[in-house]
Coordinates of C-alpha atoms in Angstrom, one line a residue:
X1 CA -0.4 0.1 -0.3
X2 CA 0.7 4.0 -0.9
X3 CA 1.1 4.9 2.6
X4 CA 3.1 7.9 4.4
X5 CA 4.0 7.0 7.5
X6 CA 5.6 10.1 9.3
X7 CA 8.2 10.0 12.4
X8 CA 7.2 9.9 15.9
X9 CA 8.8 13.1 16.7
X10 CA 9.8 15.3 13.8
X11 CA 11.8 17.9 14.6
X12 CA 11.8 20.8 12.5
X13 CA 14.9 23.8 12.9
X14 CA 14.1 27.1 11.9
X15 CA 16.6 27.9 8.7
X16 CA 14.5 24.2 7.1
X17 CA 11.1 25.7 8.2
X18 CA 9.7 26.6 4.7
X19 CA 11.0 23.4 3.0
X20 CA 8.4 22.1 5.8
X21 CA 5.4 24.2 5.0
X22 CA 5.3 22.9 1.9
X23 CA 5.4 18.3 2.8
X24 CA 2.2 19.3 5.0
X25 CA 0.9 21.2 2.4
X26 CA 1.4 18.9 0.1
X27 CA 0.0 16.2 2.0
X28 CA -2.5 17.8 4.5
X29 CA -3.2 21.2 2.3
X30 CA -6.9 20.0 1.8
X31 CA -7.7 19.5 4.9
X32 CA -6.0 21.9 6.7
X33 CA -8.9 23.6 9.3
X34 CA -9.0 27.3 10.1
X35 CA -5.9 26.6 13.2
X36 CA -3.5 24.8 11.2
X37 CA -4.3 21.3 12.2
X38 CA -5.6 18.0 11.1
X39 CA -9.8 17.5 11.4
X40 CA -10.6 14.8 14.2
X41 CA -12.5 12.1 12.9
X42 CA -15.2 10.7 15.2
X43 CA -17.4 8.2 13.4
X44 CA -20.7 6.8 15.3
X45 CA -22.4 3.2 13.0
X46 CA -25.9 2.0 13.6
X47 CA -27.0 -1.2 13.6
X48 CA -30.1 -1.7 10.5
X49 CA -31.0 2.0 10.2
X50 CA -33.3 3.2 7.8
X51 CA -31.6 5.7 5.6
X52 CA -34.7 7.3 4.2
X53 CA -35.4 8.2 7.5
X54 CA -32.4 10.1 7.7
X55 CA -34.4 13.1 5.0
X56 CA -38.4 14.5 4.3
X57 CA -40.5 12.9 4.0
X58 CA -39.2 10.0 6.5
X59 CA -37.7 12.5 8.8
X60 CA -41.4 13.2 9.7
X61 CA -42.2 9.9 10.6
X62 CA -40.1 10.9 14.3
X63 CA -37.7 12.5 15.9
X64 CA -34.7 12.4 15.6
X65 CA -32.8 15.2 17.2
X66 CA -28.8 14.9 16.4
X67 CA -29.3 13.5 13.0
X68 CA -30.9 16.9 12.2
X69 CA -28.7 18.5 13.8
X70 CA -26.3 17.0 11.1
X71 CA -28.4 16.5 7.9
X72 CA -28.8 20.7 9.1
X73 CA -24.7 21.8 9.9
X74 CA -23.9 19.0 7.3
X75 CA -24.5 17.0 3.7
X76 CA -27.1 13.8 3.6
X77 CA -26.9 11.5 1.1
X78 CA -29.7 10.7 -0.5
X79 CA -28.6 7.7 -1.9
X80 CA -26.6 5.4 -0.3
X81 CA -26.3 1.9 -0.2
X82 CA -24.8 -0.9 2.0
X83 CA -22.5 -3.4 -0.2
X84 CA -23.9 -6.6 1.7
X85 CA -27.3 -6.1 4.0
X86 CA -26.3 -8.0 6.7
X87 CA -24.0 -6.4 10.0
X88 CA -20.9 -8.8 8.7
X89 CA -19.9 -8.3 5.2
X90 CA -20.8 -5.2 5.4
X91 CA -18.7 -4.2 7.9
X92 CA -16.4 -5.7 6.3
X93 CA -16.7 -3.9 2.7
X94 CA -16.7 -0.2 5.3
X95 CA -13.4 -1.6 7.1
X96 CA -11.5 -3.0 4.3
X97 CA -12.7 0.0 1.3
X98 CA -13.1 -3.2 -0.9
X99 CA -16.6 -4.5 -2.7
X100 CA -17.5 -8.4 -1.2
X101 CA -16.9 -11.1 -3.5
X102 CA -13.4 -9.0 -3.7
X103 CA -13.3 -9.7 0.5
X104 CA -15.1 -13.3 0.3
X105 CA -17.3 -12.0 2.9
X106 CA -20.2 -14.3 2.4
X107 CA -22.2 -14.7 5.3
X108 CA -22.0 -13.5 8.4
X109 CA -19.3 -16.0 9.4
X110 CA -17.1 -15.5 6.6
X111 CA -15.8 -11.9 7.0
X112 CA -12.2 -10.6 7.1
X113 CA -8.6 -12.3 8.9
X114 CA -7.4 -10.5 12.0
X115 CA -4.8 -9.2 10.1
X116 CA -6.5 -6.7 8.0
X117 CA -5.7 -3.3 7.0
X118 CA -8.7 -0.8 8.0
X119 CA -8.5 2.8 7.2
X120 CA -8.4 2.9 11.3
X121 CA -5.5 1.3 11.0
X122 CA -3.9 3.2 8.4
X123 CA -5.0 6.6 10.1
X124 CA -3.0 5.5 12.9
X125 CA -0.1 5.0 11.4
X126 CA -0.4 7.9 9.6
X127 CA 0.0 10.1 13.4
X128 CA -3.7 10.1 14.9
X129 CA -4.6 8.5 18.6
X130 CA -7.2 6.3 17.4
X131 CA -10.4 4.5 19.5
X132 CA -12.4 2.2 18.6
X133 CA -15.2 0.7 21.1
X134 CA -18.6 -0.8 20.1
X135 CA -19.9 -3.7 18.1
X136 CA -17.3 -4.0 15.0
X137 CA -17.9 -7.1 13.6
X138 CA -16.6 -7.7 10.9
X139 CA -13.7 -10.6 11.0
X140 CA -14.8 -14.4 10.6
X141 CA -15.6 -16.5 13.0
X142 CA -18.9 -14.7 15.3
X143 CA -22.8 -14.9 15.1
X144 CA -24.8 -18.1 15.6
X145 CA -24.4 -21.8 14.6
X146 CA -27.8 -21.3 13.3
X147 CA -27.5 -18.5 11.3
X148 CA -24.1 -19.8 9.1
X149 CA -25.5 -22.4 8.8
X150 CA -28.8 -21.5 7.3
X151 CA -26.7 -19.4 5.6
X152 CA -25.1 -23.1 3.7
X153 CA -27.9 -25.0 3.4
X154 CA -29.5 -22.7 1.3
X155 CA -29.4 -24.6 -1.4
X156 CA -31.3 -27.8 0.1
X157 CA -34.7 -28.4 -1.0
X158 CA -36.5 -28.0 1.3
X159 CA -38.9 -24.2 3.2
X160 CA -37.9 -24.1 7.1
X161 CA -38.9 -21.2 9.4
X162 CA -35.1 -20.1 10.3
X163 CA -36.7 -17.1 12.4
X164 CA -39.3 -15.9 15.4
X165 CA -42.3 -14.4 14.5
X166 CA -41.8 -10.3 14.1
X167 CA -43.3 -9.3 17.9
X168 CA -43.2 -6.1 19.8
X169 CA -42.4 -5.7 23.4
X170 CA -42.4 -2.4 25.5
X171 CA -41.0 -2.0 29.1
X172 CA -40.4 0.9 31.8
X173 CA -42.4 3.4 31.7
X174 CA -42.7 7.3 30.5
X175 CA -39.0 7.9 32.7
X176 CA -37.0 4.6 30.9
X177 CA -34.6 6.5 29.3
X178 CA -31.6 3.0 28.9
X179 CA -32.5 0.3 27.2
X180 CA -30.3 -0.5 25.0
X181 CA -27.6 -1.5 28.1
X182 CA -24.2 -2.8 26.0
X183 CA -25.1 0.8 23.5
X184 CA -25.6 2.8 26.7
X185 CA -22.1 1.6 28.3
X186 CA -20.2 1.9 24.8
X187 CA -21.2 5.2 24.2
X188 CA -20.2 6.3 27.7
X189 CA -17.3 4.7 27.8
X190 CA -16.3 6.8 24.7
X191 CA -18.0 10.1 25.9
X192 CA -15.4 9.5 29.2
X193 CA -12.4 8.8 25.8
X194 CA -13.4 11.8 24.5
X195 CA -13.3 14.0 28.1
X196 CA -10.1 11.7 28.5
X197 CA -8.1 11.4 26.3
X198 CA -8.5 13.1 23.2
X199 CA -9.5 16.0 25.1
X200 CA -5.4 16.6 26.4
X201 CA -4.0 14.8 23.4
X202 CA -1.8 16.3 21.0
X203 CA -2.4 14.6 18.6
X204 CA -5.3 14.4 15.8
X205 CA -7.7 12.0 16.9
X206 CA -10.1 9.0 15.3
X207 CA -12.9 7.5 16.9
X208 CA -15.0 5.0 16.1
X209 CA -18.4 4.0 18.5
X210 CA -20.4 1.1 17.3
X211 CA -24.2 0.5 18.2
X212 CA -26.3 -2.1 18.2
X213 CA -29.8 -0.1 17.8
X214 CA -32.3 -0.7 16.6
X215 CA -31.1 -4.6 16.0
X216 CA -34.4 -6.5 17.3
X217 CA -33.7 -7.6 20.6
X218 CA -33.2 -11.5 20.7
X219 CA -36.7 -13.2 21.1
X220 CA -36.2 -15.0 24.3
X221 CA -39.2 -17.2 24.5
X222 CA -38.3 -19.6 21.2
X223 CA -35.3 -21.0 23.7
X224 CA -31.3 -20.7 23.4
X225 CA -30.9 -20.2 19.9
X226 CA -33.0 -18.0 19.2
X227 CA -32.2 -14.8 16.5
X228 CA -33.4 -11.2 17.3
X229 CA -37.5 -10.6 16.5
X230 CA -38.7 -8.8 18.8
X231 CA -38.6 -4.9 18.1
X232 CA -38.5 -3.7 22.1
X233 CA -38.8 0.1 23.2
X234 CA -39.9 1.9 26.7
X235 CA -42.9 4.6 26.4
X236 CA -40.7 7.5 26.9
X237 CA -39.6 6.6 23.0
X238 CA -42.4 6.1 21.6
X239 CA -43.8 9.1 22.5
X240 CA -41.2 10.2 19.7
X241 CA -42.9 8.7 17.6
X242 CA -45.3 10.5 15.1
X243 CA -48.0 7.2 15.1
X244 CA -51.0 8.7 12.1
X245 CA -47.6 9.3 9.4
X246 CA -46.8 5.6 10.9
X247 CA -47.9 3.6 7.3
X248 CA -49.2 0.3 6.5
X249 CA -47.3 -1.2 4.0
X250 CA -48.7 -2.8 0.9
X251 CA -48.4 -6.7 0.3
X252 CA -47.6 -8.2 -3.1
X253 CA -50.2 -11.7 -2.3
X254 CA -47.1 -14.3 -1.8
X255 CA -48.1 -16.3 -5.0
X256 CA -46.7 -13.9 -7.1
X257 CA -43.8 -12.5 -5.4
X258 CA -40.1 -13.4 -6.5
X259 CA -39.8 -17.2 -5.9
X260 CA -36.8 -15.3 -4.0
X261 CA -38.1 -13.3 -2.1
X262 CA -40.7 -15.9 -1.2
X263 CA -38.3 -18.2 0.1
X264 CA -36.7 -14.6 2.5
X265 CA -40.3 -14.2 3.8
X266 CA -41.3 -18.0 4.1
X267 CA -37.4 -18.7 6.0
X268 CA -38.4 -15.0 8.5
X269 CA -41.9 -16.1 9.5
X270 CA -44.0 -13.7 8.3
X271 CA -46.0 -15.4 5.5
X272 CA -48.0 -16.6 8.1
X273 CA -51.5 -13.1 8.7
X274 CA -50.9 -10.1 10.3
X275 CA -53.1 -7.7 11.4
X276 CA -52.6 -3.8 10.4
X277 CA -52.0 -3.0 13.9
X278 CA -49.5 -5.3 14.5
X279 CA -47.3 -4.6 11.4
X280 CA -47.9 -0.7 12.4
X281 CA -47.5 -1.4 16.2
X282 CA -43.6 -3.4 14.8
X283 CA -43.3 -0.4 12.4
X284 CA -43.6 2.3 15.6
X285 CA -41.3 0.0 17.8
X286 CA -38.9 0.0 15.1
X287 CA -38.6 3.8 14.5
X288 CA -38.4 4.7 18.6
X289 CA -35.5 2.3 18.3
X290 CA -33.9 4.6 16.3
X291 CA -35.0 7.5 18.1
X292 CA -32.6 5.8 21.5
X293 CA -30.4 5.4 18.8
X294 CA -30.1 8.7 17.1
X295 CA -29.5 10.2 21.7
X296 CA -26.9 7.9 21.5
X297 CA -25.5 9.7 19.0
X298 CA -26.0 13.2 20.5
X299 CA -24.8 11.9 23.5
X300 CA -20.7 12.2 21.2
X301 CA -22.0 15.3 20.4
X302 CA -23.0 16.7 22.5
X303 CA -19.4 15.4 24.5
X304 CA -17.2 16.8 21.5
X305 CA -18.9 20.4 22.0
X306 CA -17.7 20.0 25.8
X307 CA -15.1 19.8 24.9
X308 CA -14.3 22.7 22.2
X309 CA -13.5 19.9 19.9
X310 CA -16.6 20.1 18.1
X311 CA -15.7 22.5 15.6
X312 CA -12.1 20.7 14.3
X313 CA -14.5 17.2 14.2
X314 CA -15.3 15.5 11.0
X315 CA -18.5 13.7 12.4
X316 CA -19.7 10.6 10.7
X317 CA -23.0 9.2 10.4
X318 CA -24.6 5.9 8.8
X319 CA -24.9 2.2 9.0
X320 CA -24.8 -0.9 7.6
X321 CA -28.1 -1.7 5.9
X322 CA -31.5 -0.8 7.4
X323 CA -34.2 -3.1 7.8
X324 CA -37.2 -3.4 6.1
X325 CA -40.2 -3.7 8.9
X326 CA -42.4 -5.5 7.9
X327 CA -41.9 -3.4 4.6
X328 CA -42.1 -6.5 1.1
X329 CA -44.4 -9.0 4.1
X330 CA -40.9 -9.2 5.9
X331 CA -38.8 -7.7 8.4
X332 CA -35.7 -8.1 9.1
X333 CA -32.2 -7.1 5.8
X334 CA -30.9 -9.7 4.0
X335 CA -32.5 -8.2 0.4
X336 CA -32.2 -5.2 -2.1
X337 CA -35.4 -2.6 -0.9
X338 CA -34.5 0.2 -0.8
X339 CA -35.8 -0.3 3.7
X340 CA -32.6 -2.9 3.9
X341 CA -30.7 -1.7 1.2
X342 CA -30.5 2.2 2.0
X343 CA -28.3 3.4 4.7
X344 CA -27.7 6.5 5.8
X345 CA -24.8 9.0 5.4
X346 CA -23.9 12.7 6.8
X347 CA -21.2 13.7 7.5
X348 CA -20.3 17.4 9.1
X349 CA -17.2 18.9 10.3
X350 CA -15.2 21.9 9.0
X351 CA -14.6 23.0 6.3
X352 CA -17.6 21.1 5.2
X353 CA -21.2 22.6 3.3
X354 CA -23.8 22.8 5.9
X355 CA -27.2 21.7 4.6
X356 CA -26.3 19.9 1.4
X357 CA -28.6 17.1 -0.1
X358 CA -26.5 15.0 -1.8
X359 CA -28.3 12.6 -4.9
X360 CA -25.0 11.0 -6.0
X361 CA -25.3 7.0 -5.5
X362 CA -23.1 6.6 -2.6
X363 CA -21.5 3.1 -0.8
X364 CA -20.5 2.4 2.2
X365 CA -16.4 1.6 0.6
X366 CA -16.8 4.6 0.2
X367 CA -15.9 6.2 3.2
X368 CA -12.2 4.1 3.4
X369 CA -11.0 6.6 0.2
X370 CA -12.9 9.6 2.2
X371 CA -11.7 9.0 5.2
X372 CA -7.8 9.2 4.0
X373 CA -9.2 12.2 2.0
X374 CA -9.9 14.2 5.1
X375 CA -7.2 12.8 7.6
X376 CA -4.7 14.2 4.3
X377 CA -3.3 11.0 3.1
X378 CA -2.4 9.9 0.2
X379 CA -5.1 6.9 -1.2
X380 CA -4.4 3.2 -0.8
X381 CA -3.9 0.9 -3.9
X382 CA -7.3 -1.6 -4.9
X383 CA -9.9 -0.1 -3.0
X384 CA -13.0 -0.7 -4.2
X385 CA -14.5 3.0 -3.1
X386 CA -13.5 6.5 -3.6
X387 CA -13.2 9.7 -1.8
X388 CA -17.0 11.4 -1.0
X389 CA -14.6 15.2 -0.4
X390 CA -14.4 16.5 -3.0
X391 CA -19.0 16.3 -3.3
X392 CA -18.7 18.2 -0.2
X393 CA -15.1 20.1 -0.1
X394 CA -16.4 24.4 0.3
X395 CA -13.1 24.6 -2.2
X396 CA -10.2 22.2 -2.9
X397 CA -7.8 24.0 -5.2
X398 CA -7.8 19.8 -6.5
X399 CA -9.3 18.8 -9.4
X400 CA -12.8 17.6 -7.9
X401 CA -13.0 13.2 -9.8
X402 CA -16.6 12.6 -10.9
X403 CA -18.0 9.5 -9.0
X404 CA -19.4 6.7 -10.3
X405 CA -22.8 7.1 -11.2
X406 CA -23.3 3.3 -10.5
X407 CA -23.0 1.4 -6.3
X408 CA -23.1 -2.1 -6.0
X409 CA -24.7 -4.3 -3.6
X410 CA -24.5 -8.7 -3.3
X411 CA -25.5 -11.0 -0.4
X412 CA -24.5 -14.5 -0.3
X413 CA -26.1 -15.8 3.6
X414 CA -29.0 -16.6 5.2
X415 CA -32.3 -16.6 4.0
X416 CA -32.0 -15.5 0.9
X417 CA -31.5 -19.3 -2.1
X418 CA -29.8 -17.9 -4.1
X419 CA -27.1 -15.2 -3.9
X420 CA -28.3 -11.7 -5.4
X421 CA -26.1 -9.2 -7.1
X422 CA -27.8 -5.6 -7.5
X423 CA -27.1 -2.6 -9.7
X424 CA -28.4 1.0 -8.7
X425 CA -27.5 3.0 -11.0
X426 CA -29.4 6.2 -12.6
X427 CA -33.4 6.0 -12.1
X428 CA -32.9 2.1 -12.3
X429 CA -32.1 -1.0 -9.6
X430 CA -30.9 -4.2 -11.5
X431 CA -31.1 -6.9 -9.5
X432 CA -28.9 -10.4 -10.9
X433 CA -28.9 -13.8 -10.0
X434 CA -27.3 -17.0 -10.7
X435 CA -27.4 -20.0 -9.1
X436 CA -29.1 -22.2 -11.4
X437 CA -32.8 -21.1 -10.6
X438 CA -34.6 -20.3 -13.4
X439 CA -36.0 -17.2 -11.8
X440 CA -35.4 -13.6 -13.8
X441 CA -33.2 -11.0 -12.9
X442 CA -35.7 -8.1 -10.9
X443 CA -35.7 -4.3 -12.0
X444 CA -37.6 -1.3 -10.4
X445 CA -37.7 2.7 -11.7
X446 CA -37.6 3.5 -7.4
X447 CA -38.2 7.0 -9.0
X448 CA -41.4 5.6 -9.9
X449 CA -42.3 3.0 -8.5
X450 CA -40.7 3.7 -4.6
X451 CA -42.5 0.7 -3.4
X452 CA -40.3 -1.6 -5.5
X453 CA -43.7 -4.0 -6.9
X454 CA -43.5 -3.4 -10.3
X455 CA -40.7 -6.0 -12.0
X456 CA -40.0 -3.6 -14.8
X457 CA -37.1 -6.2 -17.2
X458 CA -39.9 -8.1 -19.6
X459 CA -41.0 -4.5 -20.6
X460 CA -37.5 -2.8 -20.6
X461 CA -34.7 -5.9 -21.9
X462 CA -32.6 -2.3 -23.5
X463 CA -32.4 -0.9 -20.0
X464 CA -31.6 -5.1 -18.8
X465 CA -29.2 -5.9 -21.6
X466 CA -27.1 -2.5 -20.5
X467 CA -27.5 -2.7 -16.7
X468 CA -26.1 -6.3 -17.3
X469 CA -22.9 -5.3 -19.5
X470 CA -22.4 -2.9 -16.5
X471 CA -22.5 -5.2 -13.5
X472 CA -20.7 -8.5 -15.0
X473 CA -17.2 -5.6 -16.2
X474 CA -17.6 -4.4 -13.0
X475 CA -17.8 -8.3 -11.0
X476 CA -18.6 -11.9 -12.7
X477 CA -21.1 -13.2 -10.7
X478 CA -22.4 -15.8 -12.5
X479 CA -18.1 -17.0 -10.9
X480 CA -19.1 -15.8 -8.6
X481 CA -21.8 -17.2 -7.4
X482 CA -19.9 -21.1 -8.4
X483 CA -17.1 -20.3 -4.9
X484 CA -19.9 -19.6 -3.1
X485 CA -21.5 -22.3 -3.3
X486 CA -17.8 -24.2 -3.1
X487 CA -17.9 -23.2 -0.8
X488 CA -20.6 -23.5 1.2
X489 CA -20.2 -28.0 0.9
X490 CA -17.2 -26.7 1.8
X491 CA -17.6 -25.1 4.8
X492 CA -20.9 -27.1 5.8
X493 CA -18.8 -31.0 5.0
X494 CA -16.3 -29.5 8.2
X495 CA -18.6 -28.5 10.5
X496 CA -20.9 -31.5 9.9
X497 CA -17.3 -34.1 10.7
X498 CA -16.3 -31.3 13.6
X499 CA -19.3 -32.6 15.1
X500 CA -19.8 -36.3 14.5
X501 CA -22.5 -38.3 16.5
X502 CA -23.6 -35.1 17.0
X503 CA -24.5 -33.9 14.4
X504 CA -28.6 -35.1 13.9
X505 CA -29.4 -33.8 17.0
X506 CA -27.5 -30.4 16.6
X507 CA -28.9 -30.0 13.9
X508 CA -32.5 -31.3 15.1
X509 CA -31.9 -28.2 17.7
X510 CA -32.1 -24.7 15.0
X511 CA -33.1 -21.9 14.9
X512 CA -35.8 -24.2 11.9
X513 CA -36.7 -26.8 14.8
X514 CA -40.3 -26.3 15.1
X515 CA -40.5 -26.8 11.0
X516 CA -37.5 -29.0 11.4
X517 CA -38.9 -31.6 13.5
X518 CA -42.3 -32.0 11.3
X519 CA -40.0 -34.7 9.7
X520 CA -36.3 -34.7 10.3
X521 CA -35.4 -38.0 8.1
X522 CA -36.4 -35.9 5.0
X523 CA -34.7 -33.0 5.9
X524 CA -31.4 -34.8 6.9
X525 CA -32.3 -36.5 3.2
X526 CA -32.7 -33.2 1.1
X527 CA -29.6 -32.1 3.3
X528 CA -27.6 -35.2 2.2
X529 CA -29.4 -35.2 -1.8
X530 CA -27.8 -31.5 -1.9
X531 CA -24.0 -32.4 -0.3
X532 CA -23.2 -35.6 -1.5
X533 CA -25.8 -35.9 -5.5
X534 CA -28.7 -38.9 -5.6
X535 CA -29.3 -40.2 -2.0

């Protein structure tokens, strides 16, 4: 990598002062703040935050005062996307600056090696005081056994509910503020670090705070293998939601769903009957959880203001993916629909424009080069993203490189029975598959069809051909899908071998245990047929 690393002690004598000034301007001139120092960089990354809530009309449904603060004093990206709509692969893309198919981050278990060089590592190597706390979730080996087995076996010919039915749970009263205690603990630690360490440092600093909110909570009643299907909040946060503005999304009939969407709906345990009140309640509770996350962002901003550091700090707020919250008859993520793939991205800082709404298509891999650009560090080779600073800077003596007019997102994990590749370009969202399924790609005009109900791939064959050609120029997606198939079989086979005689028992008691127990023998045979061929 082409990095500029300064010695720990940069001694300057009077007769070389002019030379040093030229050196500093060459590398740091683009981002010099009013006091002549490199900016501090603070990033708050939440989980499962629908990016459409950061601008109108979505922003009206719930009070998000600190996100609004960033909107007014910074820039809001109206078309920011995750590079993979699931926790670990998405964060792997953000930290590495590379697309998922390049890092082989296939699911929540298979992500980055522990020794990968993140943009935080680059900042530290170039003189920044760095701190990472809270949810990181980008290296291999995390998440539940159920989660990885469901991803590996997605090609098996059975249909099993893998998640708990989405439900709501109200706790406490109007004085109950701290619901997600782990997130609040990490937020308190971030505040303390800003007050005690950052404020006394003579170095520029970079702080990352990862939140779990507004990710749904684990549904304890479903046992030790349960996933997160409980939307939980208190009356205090629910009061921040404008109930009269909550929409009840329309659903297509199950019989008319795209086969991958049908599989997702069924495995997410959303194929049953839901009343309008249930759907509205789930959405209200989700928005309330977003309000609690916003308050944690506010604590970080307040700490920067209290220490006098805010004017010299770039603040970034984003998320790993969104949350469907019962749109398209689904909750959770793992989908290329807007609720799942559209993420928030707001950036505020010295020398950056205020009140700006950026229409360009961007994605999480753009954060790596943007942070380096802000810090005046020369670009690392082989990054998938591009710096967003030319879109934000009030003035720059450097030529503004045009940002690509497309974004790529891909998905290879559980709750979808095919690798999914989404290319967003202009008004179009193109979703392609290459898993041997006899399914058509999807094409949505997201400006005319905001609800993404009308697949117009047959109506616009020339658009499909053009976008598919562009997609293949970015990623050889049939080849990638083949690699994922091979990985799934090899990983599952190794896991099976490691269990020995316990294999059947462990398999039968994963998150799908309710449906599994209906026909254990048939389900095991289906896995054997997938793994070994005819049985």
